């Protein structure tokens, strides 16, 4: 293999490394599954649902109906976790602020709002109800407040054809879930064919990327369909990417750390449709996004009542809270499909460490040490394999000099020498492979965990979820990687390859500059551990094969 081919091979390995990073590190939408036929849903009423084939003639939209003369009214409710503002316009939750989460790490910073999500869109949940005669939309209606208490609000209105609509919201003090019940009573004389859909909206603008491998604050339409998390980027919604049909557990919007979802409790959705409105500044990005959770057509006879229930979650992507909310909501944390079984136990263990040591930086260091201890047998074998290669370096260098003008002969002689002395140049590399899933899982955990948001470590690092403000950790990481490289033998490498390898610490440090300080801390401690381990092996190693003993000065 000549120098040019070796250089191309080295470049290909670097590109392969970057590809793997993009493939498994950067959050991306889950693969779309083939649409499955919606399962028949059980109607919570005295009559069976109208078959899906039944058609309902389009009807004109009705405005504020019997309640349009009501004045606008708002009511505030608070729990230890959230502050909510309810409005009789649309009979919905207007804003929800999280008391324990500030927008910025400042004493006077406003609280994070998850309703409306990302500061835009209509409040959840607005309903669209098409009856025999008209289309009734919450966005153009004013409800009447009913008497409630501190843990509940209720609204009602009545349509001209006799539909009595009542919306109730209930919550508790210790979580971020809100139970929402819609009741429609047909007080008219005519049987009504109803088509219903619930709607939530959001601002469609995602966070600004801050580096090659740092997408900023990623924002997605997210759903859990057919036992798989589906994520659509805002741009993909404009490109008409669809949420698969099938068993829909929940759907909503998520950012890196926060979540707004709805899940059906009584009555199942036949499909969830995502739509977007293009931005005037950038037509390729949406200004707003909307989700329509559709139900199969219903028939409600005179005097009968239809009841639907939805559970809302509007809060942080805390794995403990999400698991307590049920319905696989913890899968909203983007830990990957095949990495999830590894990443979730790591996240839970990190939380356990923090419960005993109230500093996530120290917890990350302890987690790193534990992972390195678990991987110690493999890394020990890897280090010994590389040390063995270093012991044979003088002989390999001599072969290169001897056959400098005949590359093919050099390759043959080198392979013969390695077979004779049972040296495997790939031994150290192959031992890295079992460690890669754990490294990727740790990346996912440290990048997506809300536990690290605004979590200080020491000195200049006030937020482990953000990049090092003075880039000290990335620089230190580059230094220790360079030291590790000096201890790592590269026998058989030509000068061109060696130059490329010397650039790797600089390249890697550059890639880590805008990544979270928590991730930098993990890699720094892990690399430092590797240096100490390699140094100990070097110290205990036998003299290099073929080396000459040192001469002592005579008197």
Coordinates of C-alpha atoms in Angstrom, one line a residue:
X1 CA 0.0 0.0 0.0
X2 CA 1.6 3.3 -1.1
X3 CA 1.6 6.6 0.8
X4 CA -1.3 8.0 -1.2
X5 CA -3.5 4.9 -0.4
X6 CA -2.5 5.2 3.3
X7 CA -3.5 8.8 3.4
X8 CA -6.8 8.1 1.7
X9 CA -7.5 5.3 4.2
X10 CA -6.8 7.6 7.2
X11 CA -9.1 10.2 5.7
X12 CA -11.8 7.5 5.2
X13 CA -11.5 6.5 8.9
X14 CA -11.9 10.1 10.0
X15 CA -15.0 10.5 7.8
X16 CA -16.3 7.2 9.2
X17 CA -15.9 8.5 12.7
X18 CA -17.8 11.7 11.8
X19 CA -20.5 9.6 10.1
X20 CA -21.0 7.4 13.2
X21 CA -21.2 10.5 15.4
X22 CA -23.9 12.1 13.2
X23 CA -25.7 8.8 12.9
X24 CA -25.9 8.0 16.7
X25 CA -25.1 11.3 18.5
X26 CA -27.2 13.9 16.8
X27 CA -30.9 13.6 17.6
X28 CA -32.9 12.6 14.5
X29 CA -36.4 11.6 13.7
X30 CA -37.3 8.0 14.2
X31 CA -37.8 5.9 11.0
X32 CA -41.4 6.0 9.7
X33 CA -43.4 2.8 9.8
X34 CA -45.9 1.8 7.3
X35 CA -49.4 3.1 8.1
X36 CA -51.5 0.6 9.8
X37 CA -55.3 0.5 9.6
X38 CA -56.8 2.2 12.6
X39 CA -58.4 -0.1 15.1
X40 CA -62.1 0.2 15.8
X41 CA -62.7 2.5 18.7
X42 CA -65.2 2.0 21.5
X43 CA -67.6 4.9 21.8
X44 CA -68.5 6.1 25.2
X45 CA -72.2 6.6 24.6
X46 CA -75.4 4.6 24.4
X47 CA -75.0 4.0 20.7
X48 CA -72.2 2.4 18.5
X49 CA -70.1 4.8 16.5
X50 CA -71.1 5.7 13.0
X51 CA -69.1 3.5 10.6
X52 CA -66.0 5.1 9.1
X53 CA -67.7 5.0 5.7
X54 CA -70.5 7.3 6.7
X55 CA -70.2 10.7 5.2
X56 CA -71.3 14.0 6.7
X57 CA -72.2 16.9 4.4
X58 CA -69.9 19.9 5.0
X59 CA -71.6 22.7 6.9
X60 CA -70.9 26.3 7.4
X61 CA -68.9 27.4 10.4
X62 CA -70.7 28.8 13.3
X63 CA -69.2 31.7 15.3
X64 CA -69.6 32.5 19.0
X65 CA -73.2 31.1 19.0
X66 CA -75.3 31.6 22.1
X67 CA -72.4 32.7 24.2
X68 CA -70.9 35.4 22.0
X69 CA -72.3 38.2 24.2
X70 CA -70.3 37.0 27.2
X71 CA -67.4 39.2 28.2
X72 CA -63.8 37.9 28.2
X73 CA -62.8 36.5 31.5
X74 CA -59.6 34.9 33.0
X75 CA -58.9 33.0 36.1
X76 CA -55.5 32.1 37.7
X77 CA -54.8 28.9 39.5
X78 CA -51.5 27.9 41.1
X79 CA -49.9 24.8 42.4
X80 CA -46.4 24.4 44.0
X81 CA -45.1 23.5 40.5
X82 CA -47.0 25.7 38.1
X83 CA -49.0 28.9 37.5
X84 CA -52.0 28.6 35.1
X85 CA -54.1 31.2 33.5
X86 CA -57.5 30.0 32.1
X87 CA -59.6 31.9 29.7
X88 CA -63.3 31.6 28.7
X89 CA -62.3 32.4 25.1
X90 CA -62.1 28.9 23.6
X91 CA -62.6 27.6 27.2
X92 CA -58.9 26.6 27.5
X93 CA -55.6 27.0 29.3
X94 CA -54.0 30.2 28.0
X95 CA -50.6 30.0 29.7
X96 CA -48.8 27.6 32.0
X97 CA -45.5 28.7 33.6
X98 CA -43.2 26.3 35.4
X99 CA -42.2 27.7 38.8
X100 CA -39.1 25.6 39.3
X101 CA -37.5 26.3 35.8
X102 CA -36.2 29.7 34.8
X103 CA -35.5 30.7 31.2
X104 CA -32.0 31.9 32.2
X105 CA -29.7 31.3 35.1
X106 CA -30.5 34.7 36.7
X107 CA -32.4 35.6 39.8
X108 CA -34.9 37.8 38.0
X109 CA -35.3 35.5 35.0
X110 CA -38.9 34.8 33.9
X111 CA -40.2 31.2 34.3
X112 CA -40.3 28.8 31.4
X113 CA -43.7 28.6 29.7
X114 CA -44.8 25.4 28.1
X115 CA -48.3 26.7 27.2
X116 CA -48.3 28.0 24.6
X117 CA -45.4 25.9 23.7
X118 CA -42.2 27.8 22.7
X119 CA -44.1 31.1 23.0
X120 CA -46.5 30.7 20.1
X121 CA -49.7 28.9 18.9
X122 CA -53.1 28.6 20.4
X123 CA -53.8 27.2 23.9
X124 CA -54.5 23.5 24.3
X125 CA -56.9 21.9 23.9
X126 CA -59.2 23.5 21.3
X127 CA -61.9 21.4 19.8
X128 CA -63.4 21.3 16.3
X129 CA -66.9 19.7 16.3
X130 CA -68.7 19.2 13.0
X131 CA -72.4 18.4 13.4
X132 CA -75.2 17.9 10.9
X133 CA -75.7 21.6 10.4
X134 CA -72.5 23.4 11.3
X135 CA -68.8 23.4 12.2
X136 CA -68.2 24.6 15.8
X137 CA -64.7 25.6 16.5
X138 CA -63.4 26.7 20.0
X139 CA -61.2 29.4 18.5
X140 CA -64.3 31.4 17.6
X141 CA -66.3 30.6 20.7
X142 CA -66.7 32.1 24.2
X143 CA -67.5 29.8 27.0
X144 CA -69.1 30.5 30.4
X145 CA -67.1 29.7 33.5
X146 CA -68.7 27.3 35.9
X147 CA -68.2 27.4 39.6
X148 CA -65.0 25.5 40.4
X149 CA -62.3 25.2 43.0
X150 CA -58.5 25.4 43.3
X151 CA -57.9 22.1 41.6
X152 CA -60.5 22.4 38.8
X153 CA -62.0 24.7 36.2
X154 CA -65.0 24.0 34.0
X155 CA -66.6 25.8 31.0
X156 CA -69.9 25.3 29.1
X157 CA -71.7 26.6 26.1
X158 CA -74.6 25.6 23.9
X159 CA -75.0 25.6 20.1
X160 CA -78.1 26.6 18.2
X161 CA -79.0 23.0 17.3
X162 CA -79.0 22.0 20.9
X163 CA -75.5 20.6 21.7
X164 CA -74.7 21.3 25.3
X165 CA -70.8 21.3 25.5
X166 CA -69.0 21.1 28.8
X167 CA -65.2 21.1 29.2
X168 CA -63.6 20.2 32.6
X169 CA -60.0 20.4 33.6
X170 CA -58.6 18.8 36.8
X171 CA -55.1 18.6 38.3
X172 CA -53.2 17.8 41.4
X173 CA -50.4 19.6 43.3
X174 CA -47.6 17.1 42.8
X175 CA -47.3 16.6 39.0
X176 CA -47.6 18.3 35.7
X177 CA -50.5 16.3 34.3
X178 CA -54.0 17.8 33.7
X179 CA -57.1 15.7 33.1
X180 CA -59.4 17.2 30.4
X181 CA -62.9 15.9 29.9
X182 CA -65.2 16.9 27.0
X183 CA -68.9 16.1 27.4
X184 CA -71.4 16.8 24.6
X185 CA -75.1 16.3 25.4
X186 CA -77.6 16.3 22.5
X187 CA -80.6 18.3 23.9
X188 CA -82.0 18.8 20.4
X189 CA -84.8 16.7 18.8
X190 CA -82.6 15.4 16.0
X191 CA -79.9 12.7 16.0
X192 CA -76.5 14.4 15.4
X193 CA -73.6 12.9 13.4
X194 CA -70.5 14.3 14.9
X195 CA -66.9 14.5 13.7
X196 CA -64.5 15.6 16.4
X197 CA -60.8 16.6 16.5
X198 CA -58.7 18.1 19.3
X199 CA -56.0 20.6 18.4
X200 CA -52.8 21.9 19.9
X201 CA -50.4 24.4 18.3
X202 CA -46.9 25.7 18.8
X203 CA -44.4 28.2 17.5
X204 CA -42.5 26.3 14.7
X205 CA -39.1 27.9 15.2
X206 CA -36.4 25.6 16.5
X207 CA -33.3 26.6 18.4
X208 CA -30.2 27.9 16.6
X209 CA -27.4 25.5 16.1
X210 CA -24.2 26.3 18.0
X211 CA -21.7 24.0 16.3
X212 CA -21.2 21.1 14.0
X213 CA -22.5 18.5 16.5
X214 CA -24.7 20.9 18.7
X215 CA -28.1 21.5 17.2
X216 CA -28.9 24.0 19.9
X217 CA -32.4 23.4 21.3
X218 CA -33.9 20.9 18.9
X219 CA -37.7 21.1 18.5
X220 CA -39.9 18.3 17.2
X221 CA -43.4 17.1 16.6
X222 CA -43.3 14.0 18.7
X223 CA -45.7 11.0 19.0
X224 CA -45.6 7.4 20.3
X225 CA -47.1 5.2 17.7
X226 CA -47.0 1.4 17.4
X227 CA -44.6 1.2 20.4
X228 CA -42.1 3.5 18.8
X229 CA -41.2 7.2 19.3
X230 CA -41.7 9.2 16.1
X231 CA -40.0 12.7 15.8
X232 CA -40.6 15.1 12.9
X233 CA -38.5 18.2 12.5
X234 CA -40.5 21.4 11.7
X235 CA -39.1 21.4 8.1
X236 CA -40.3 17.8 7.6
X237 CA -43.8 18.8 8.6
X238 CA -43.8 21.4 5.8
X239 CA -42.6 18.6 3.5
X240 CA -45.7 16.7 4.3
X241 CA -44.0 14.0 6.4
X242 CA -46.8 12.1 8.1
X243 CA -47.2 10.6 11.6
X244 CA -47.9 6.9 11.0
X245 CA -51.4 5.5 11.7
X246 CA -51.9 2.8 14.2
X247 CA -51.9 2.5 18.0
X248 CA -51.3 6.2 19.0
X249 CA -50.4 6.4 22.7
X250 CA -49.7 10.2 22.8
X251 CA -48.7 13.1 20.6
X252 CA -47.5 16.7 21.1
X253 CA -44.4 18.9 20.9
X254 CA -41.0 18.6 22.6
X255 CA -37.8 20.6 22.9
X256 CA -34.6 19.5 24.4
X257 CA -35.9 19.7 28.0
X258 CA -39.6 20.4 27.9
X259 CA -42.7 18.6 26.7
X260 CA -46.4 19.3 25.8
X261 CA -48.4 16.2 25.0
X262 CA -51.9 14.9 24.9
X263 CA -52.9 11.3 25.3
X264 CA -56.4 9.7 24.8
X265 CA -57.9 8.2 27.9
X266 CA -61.5 7.7 26.9
X267 CA -62.0 7.4 23.1
X268 CA -59.2 6.6 20.7
X269 CA -57.7 8.7 18.0
X270 CA -58.0 7.4 14.4
X271 CA -55.1 9.5 13.3
X272 CA -52.9 12.5 14.2
X273 CA -52.2 15.0 11.4
X274 CA -49.4 17.5 11.6
X275 CA -49.5 20.7 9.6
X276 CA -47.4 23.8 9.4
X277 CA -47.7 27.4 8.2
X278 CA -44.6 28.6 6.3
X279 CA -42.7 31.6 7.7
X280 CA -42.7 34.7 5.6
X281 CA -39.0 35.2 6.3
X282 CA -38.0 31.6 5.5
X283 CA -40.6 29.6 3.5
X284 CA -38.7 26.4 4.2
X285 CA -39.3 26.8 8.0
X286 CA -42.8 26.9 9.6
X287 CA -44.1 29.9 11.6
X288 CA -46.6 27.7 13.5
X289 CA -47.2 24.0 13.8
X290 CA -50.5 22.4 14.6
X291 CA -51.6 18.9 15.6
X292 CA -55.1 17.6 14.9
X293 CA -56.0 14.5 16.9
X294 CA -59.0 13.0 15.0
X295 CA -61.7 10.7 16.2
X296 CA -63.9 8.4 14.1
X297 CA -67.4 9.8 13.4
X298 CA -69.9 9.5 16.2
X299 CA -73.7 9.3 16.4
X300 CA -75.4 11.0 19.3
X301 CA -79.1 10.6 19.6
X302 CA -81.5 13.1 21.2
X303 CA -81.1 13.0 25.0
X304 CA -77.8 11.1 24.9
X305 CA -74.4 12.2 26.0
X306 CA -70.9 11.7 24.5
X307 CA -67.8 11.8 26.8
X308 CA -64.2 12.0 25.8
X309 CA -61.2 12.3 28.1
X310 CA -57.6 13.5 27.3
X311 CA -54.6 13.6 29.7
X312 CA -52.3 16.6 29.1
X313 CA -48.6 16.7 30.3
X314 CA -47.1 20.2 30.3
X315 CA -43.7 20.1 32.0
X316 CA -40.1 19.1 32.1
X317 CA -38.7 15.9 30.5
X318 CA -37.8 14.5 33.9
X319 CA -37.7 10.7 33.6
X320 CA -39.2 10.2 37.1
X321 CA -42.1 12.5 36.4
X322 CA -42.7 11.1 33.0
X323 CA -42.8 7.5 34.2
X324 CA -45.2 8.4 36.9
X325 CA -47.5 10.0 34.3
X326 CA -47.5 6.6 32.5
X327 CA -48.2 5.7 28.9
X328 CA -44.5 5.4 27.9
X329 CA -44.1 9.2 28.2
X330 CA -40.5 8.6 29.4
X331 CA -39.7 7.7 25.7
X332 CA -40.1 11.4 24.9
X333 CA -36.5 11.8 26.2
X334 CA -34.5 11.1 23.1
X335 CA -32.1 8.5 24.3
X336 CA -32.3 6.5 21.0
X337 CA -34.1 3.3 20.1
X338 CA -31.3 0.7 20.4
X339 CA -29.3 2.8 22.9
X340 CA -32.3 3.4 25.1
X341 CA -32.0 0.2 27.1
X342 CA -28.4 1.2 28.0
X343 CA -29.0 4.9 28.4
X344 CA -32.0 4.8 30.7
X345 CA -30.3 2.8 33.5
X346 CA -27.3 5.2 33.2
X347 CA -29.6 8.2 33.6
X348 CA -31.3 6.6 36.6
X349 CA -28.0 5.8 38.2
X350 CA -26.8 9.4 37.7
X351 CA -29.9 10.6 39.5
X352 CA -29.2 8.2 42.3
X353 CA -25.7 9.4 42.7
X354 CA -26.9 13.0 42.8
X355 CA -29.4 12.1 45.6
X356 CA -26.3 11.3 47.7
X357 CA -23.9 13.9 46.3
X358 CA -25.7 17.1 45.5
X359 CA -23.4 18.1 42.7
X360 CA -23.9 16.8 39.2
X361 CA -20.3 17.5 38.2
X362 CA -19.0 15.3 40.9
X363 CA -21.7 12.7 40.1
X364 CA -20.5 12.7 36.4
X365 CA -16.9 12.1 37.6
X366 CA -18.0 9.2 39.8
X367 CA -20.1 7.8 36.9
X368 CA -17.0 8.0 34.6
X369 CA -14.8 6.2 37.1
X370 CA -17.4 3.4 37.5
X371 CA -17.8 3.0 33.7
X372 CA -14.0 2.8 33.4
X373 CA -13.8 0.2 36.1
X374 CA -16.5 -1.9 34.4
X375 CA -14.5 -1.5 31.1
X376 CA -11.2 -2.1 32.8
X377 CA -10.6 -5.7 31.6
X378 CA -11.2 -4.7 28.0
X379 CA -9.1 -1.5 28.2
X380 CA -6.4 -3.4 29.9
X381 CA -6.3 -5.9 27.1
X382 CA -6.4 -3.1 24.6
X383 CA -3.5 -1.3 26.3
X384 CA -1.4 -4.5 26.4
X385 CA -2.0 -5.2 22.8
X386 CA -0.9 -1.7 21.9
X387 CA 2.2 -2.0 24.1
X388 CA 3.1 -5.2 22.4
X389 CA 2.9 -3.4 19.1
X390 CA 5.3 -0.8 20.5
X391 CA 7.8 -3.5 21.5
X392 CA 8.0 -4.6 17.9
X393 CA 8.3 -1.0 16.6
X394 CA 12.1 -1.1 16.0
X395 CA 11.8 -4.2 13.8
X396 CA 8.9 -2.8 11.9
X397 CA 10.7 0.5 11.3
X398 CA 13.8 -1.5 10.1
X399 CA 11.6 -3.4 7.6
X400 CA 10.2 -0.1 6.3
X401 CA 13.8 1.3 5.8
X402 CA 15.0 -1.9 4.2
X403 CA 12.1 -2.0 1.7
X404 CA 11.6 1.8 1.3
X405 CA 11.6 1.4 -2.5
X406 CA 9.4 -1.6 -2.7
X407 CA 6.1 -1.0 -0.9
X408 CA 4.5 -4.4 -1.9
X409 CA 7.5 -6.3 -0.6
X410 CA 7.4 -4.3 2.6
X411 CA 3.7 -5.2 3.1
X412 CA 4.5 -8.9 2.6
X413 CA 7.5 -8.9 5.0
X414 CA 5.5 -6.9 7.6
X415 CA 2.6 -9.4 7.6
X416 CA 5.0 -12.3 7.8
X417 CA 6.7 -10.8 10.7
X418 CA 3.4 -10.1 12.5
X419 CA 2.2 -13.7 11.9
X420 CA 5.5 -15.1 13.2
X421 CA 5.5 -13.0 16.4
X422 CA 1.7 -13.3 16.8
X423 CA 1.1 -9.6 16.7
X424 CA -2.3 -8.3 15.7
X425 CA -2.3 -4.7 14.7
X426 CA -6.2 -4.6 14.9
X427 CA -6.3 -6.1 18.4
X428 CA -6.5 -2.8 20.2
X429 CA -9.0 -1.4 17.8
X430 CA -11.3 -4.4 18.0
X431 CA -11.4 -4.1 21.8
X432 CA -12.8 -0.6 21.4
X433 CA -16.0 -1.8 19.7
X434 CA -17.7 -3.2 22.8
X435 CA -17.1 0.1 24.6
X436 CA -18.7 2.3 21.8
X437 CA -22.4 1.6 22.8
X438 CA -21.7 2.8 26.3
X439 CA -19.9 5.9 25.1
X440 CA -22.8 6.8 22.7
X441 CA -25.4 6.1 25.5
X442 CA -23.5 8.4 27.9
X443 CA -23.5 11.1 25.2
X444 CA -27.3 10.8 24.9
X445 CA -27.7 11.0 28.7
X446 CA -25.4 13.9 29.3
X447 CA -26.8 15.9 26.3
X448 CA -30.5 15.3 26.9
X449 CA -30.9 15.2 30.7
X450 CA -32.8 18.1 32.2
X451 CA -31.0 17.3 35.4
X452 CA -27.9 19.0 34.1
X453 CA -29.8 22.1 33.0
X454 CA -28.6 25.1 35.1
X455 CA -26.7 22.6 37.3
X456 CA -23.4 24.2 38.5
X457 CA -20.2 22.3 38.9
X458 CA -17.3 24.3 40.3
X459 CA -15.6 27.7 39.6
X460 CA -16.4 29.0 36.1
X461 CA -18.8 26.2 35.1
X462 CA -22.3 27.4 36.2
X463 CA -24.3 25.2 33.8
X464 CA -23.3 21.7 32.9
X465 CA -25.8 21.6 30.0
X466 CA -24.1 24.6 28.3
X467 CA -20.7 24.8 26.7
X468 CA -17.7 25.9 28.8
X469 CA -17.9 29.7 28.7
X470 CA -14.1 30.0 28.7
X471 CA -13.4 26.8 26.7
X472 CA -11.0 25.6 29.4
X473 CA -12.4 22.0 29.4
X474 CA -12.1 21.6 25.6
X475 CA -8.5 22.9 25.7
X476 CA -7.6 20.6 28.6
X477 CA -9.2 17.7 26.7
X478 CA -7.1 18.4 23.7
X479 CA -3.9 18.4 25.9
X480 CA -4.7 15.1 27.6
X481 CA -5.6 13.5 24.2
X482 CA -2.2 14.7 22.9
X483 CA -0.5 13.1 25.9
X484 CA -2.5 9.9 25.4
X485 CA -1.4 9.9 21.8
X486 CA 2.3 10.1 22.8
X487 CA 1.8 7.0 24.9
X488 CA 0.0 5.1 22.2
X489 CA 2.3 3.3 19.7
X490 CA 1.6 3.6 16.0
X491 CA 4.0 1.1 14.4
X492 CA 3.9 0.8 10.7
X493 CA 2.5 4.3 10.3
X494 CA 4.2 6.5 7.6
X495 CA 5.0 10.2 8.2
X496 CA 1.8 11.4 6.4
X497 CA -0.4 9.3 8.7
X498 CA 1.5 10.4 11.7
X499 CA 0.9 14.1 10.8
X500 CA -2.8 13.4 10.4
X501 CA -2.9 11.6 13.8
X502 CA -1.2 14.5 15.5
X503 CA -4.1 16.8 14.3
X504 CA -6.7 14.5 15.8
X505 CA -6.5 16.0 19.3
X506 CA -6.9 19.5 17.9
X507 CA -9.8 18.4 15.7
X508 CA -11.6 16.6 18.5
X509 CA -11.1 19.6 20.9
X510 CA -12.6 21.8 18.2
X511 CA -15.6 19.6 17.9
X512 CA -16.1 19.7 21.7
X513 CA -16.0 23.5 22.0
X514 CA -19.7 24.1 21.8
X515 CA -20.9 20.8 23.4
X516 CA -22.2 20.7 27.0
X517 CA -19.6 21.1 29.7
X518 CA -20.9 17.9 31.4
X519 CA -20.0 15.9 28.3
X520 CA -16.6 17.6 28.1
X521 CA -16.1 16.7 31.8
X522 CA -16.9 13.0 31.2
X523 CA -14.5 12.7 28.2
X524 CA -11.7 14.6 30.0
X525 CA -11.9 12.4 33.1
X526 CA -12.2 9.2 31.0
X527 CA -9.1 10.2 28.9
X528 CA -7.2 11.1 32.0
X529 CA -8.0 7.7 33.4
X530 CA -6.7 6.1 30.2
X531 CA -3.4 8.0 30.4
X532 CA -2.8 6.8 33.9
X533 CA -3.6 3.3 33.0
X534 CA -1.4 3.3 29.9
X535 CA 1.5 4.9 31.9
X536 CA 1.3 2.1 34.5
X537 CA 1.4 -0.5 31.8
X538 CA 4.4 1.2 30.2
X539 CA 6.1 1.3 33.5
X540 CA 5.7 -2.4 34.2
X541 CA 6.5 -3.5 30.6
X542 CA 9.5 -5.5 29.7
X543 CA 12.3 -3.8 27.7
X544 CA 11.6 -3.2 24.0
X545 CA 12.6 -6.0 21.7
X546 CA 15.8 -5.3 19.9
X547 CA 16.6 -2.3 22.1
X548 CA 20.1 -1.8 23.3
X549 CA 20.9 -1.5 27.0
X550 CA 21.9 1.9 28.2
X551 CA 25.6 2.5 28.6
X552 CA 26.8 3.8 32.0
X553 CA 29.7 6.3 32.2
X554 CA 32.9 4.8 33.4
X555 CA 35.1 6.5 36.0

